[in-house]
Tab-separated table of C-alpha atoms in Angstrom:
chain	number	residue	atom	x	y	z
A	16	MET	CA	0.000	0.000	0.000
A	17	ALA	CA	2.445	2.658	1.146
A	18	GLN	CA	5.080	1.357	-1.260
A	19	ASP	CA	2.759	2.003	-4.210
A	20	ALA	CA	2.093	5.622	-3.249
A	21	PRO	CA	4.320	8.312	-4.760
A	22	HIS	CA	6.723	10.055	-2.396
A	23	GLN	CA	5.255	13.300	-1.065
A	24	GLY	CA	8.302	14.714	0.750
A	25	ARG	CA	8.495	18.478	1.103
A	26	HIS	CA	12.096	19.033	2.205
A	27	PRO	CA	14.316	21.246	0.043
A	28	ILE	CA	17.650	19.746	-0.934
A	29	ASN	CA	19.865	22.581	0.283
A	30	GLY	CA	17.751	23.534	3.323
A	31	ILE	CA	16.731	26.908	1.901
A	32	ALA	CA	13.539	27.002	-0.102
A	33	THR	CA	13.514	29.559	-2.898
A	34	LYS	CA	9.754	29.367	-3.439
A	35	PRO	CA	6.997	27.612	-1.493
A	36	TYR	CA	5.936	24.156	-2.570
A	37	PRO	CA	2.359	23.689	-3.741
A	38	LEU	CA	0.156	22.446	-0.908
A	39	ASP	CA	-2.415	19.707	-1.453
A	40	ARG	CA	-4.978	20.534	1.215
A	41	ALA	CA	-7.074	17.423	0.558
A	42	ALA	CA	-4.067	15.166	1.129
A	43	TYR	CA	-3.243	16.920	4.403
A	44	ARG	CA	-6.855	16.623	5.583
A	45	ARG	CA	-6.857	12.879	4.901
A	46	ARG	CA	-3.509	12.523	6.646
A	47	ASN	CA	-4.799	14.449	9.665
A	48	VAL	CA	-7.795	12.111	10.000
A	49	ILE	CA	-5.544	9.042	9.906
A	50	GLU	CA	-3.072	10.520	12.416
A	51	ARG	CA	-5.886	11.347	14.838
A	52	LEU	CA	-7.229	7.790	14.488
A	53	PHE	CA	-3.815	6.332	15.352
A	54	ASN	CA	-3.532	8.652	18.370
A	55	ARG	CA	-6.919	7.453	19.610
A	56	LEU	CA	-5.957	3.823	18.995
A	57	LYS	CA	-2.858	4.286	21.155
A	58	ASN	CA	-5.097	5.120	24.127
A	59	TRP	CA	-6.064	1.432	24.175
A	60	ARG	CA	-3.359	-0.432	26.081
A	61	ARG	CA	-3.802	-3.703	24.197
A	62	ILE	CA	-3.222	-1.966	20.853
A	63	ALA	CA	-0.408	0.342	21.996
A	64	THR	CA	1.690	-2.459	23.503
A	65	ARG	CA	0.651	-5.082	20.942
A	66	TYR	CA	-0.169	-7.858	23.368
A	67	ASP	CA	-1.362	-10.087	20.534
A	68	ARG	CA	1.439	-12.028	18.894
A	69	LEU	CA	-0.466	-13.132	15.817
A	70	ALA	CA	-1.170	-10.579	13.104
A	71	GLU	CA	-4.754	-11.825	12.715
A	72	ASN	CA	-5.504	-11.246	16.403
A	73	TYR	CA	-3.887	-7.802	16.347
A	74	LEU	CA	-5.884	-6.845	13.248
A	75	ALA	CA	-9.105	-8.083	14.862
A	76	ALA	CA	-8.423	-6.101	18.051
A	77	THR	CA	-7.622	-3.002	15.988
A	78	ALA	CA	-10.865	-3.401	14.026
A	79	LEU	CA	-12.857	-3.843	17.239
A	80	VAL	CA	-11.322	-0.754	18.840
A	81	SER	CA	-11.920	1.243	15.639
A	82	VAL	CA	-15.611	0.321	15.734
A	83	VAL	CA	-15.847	1.301	19.404
A	84	ILE	CA	-14.154	4.642	18.662
A	85	ALA	CA	-16.450	5.331	15.690
A	86	TRP	CA	-19.523	4.312	17.665
A	87	GLY	CA	-18.728	6.389	20.733
């Protein structure tokens, strides 16, 4: 998934930007939503410390917590 996406870095090569980069507001809004979701997921101890060893169990716990967050 992330490997297929084009790189969206915004760092100038020499450290001094001569002109501002174009800003994709829609991309930043989507990113903000995802970052806030991950911050809320980290409030759940089981998800933050990854108690589940199997990927399937971790994914199921993450899905369950996501539903609880969306519902509440």
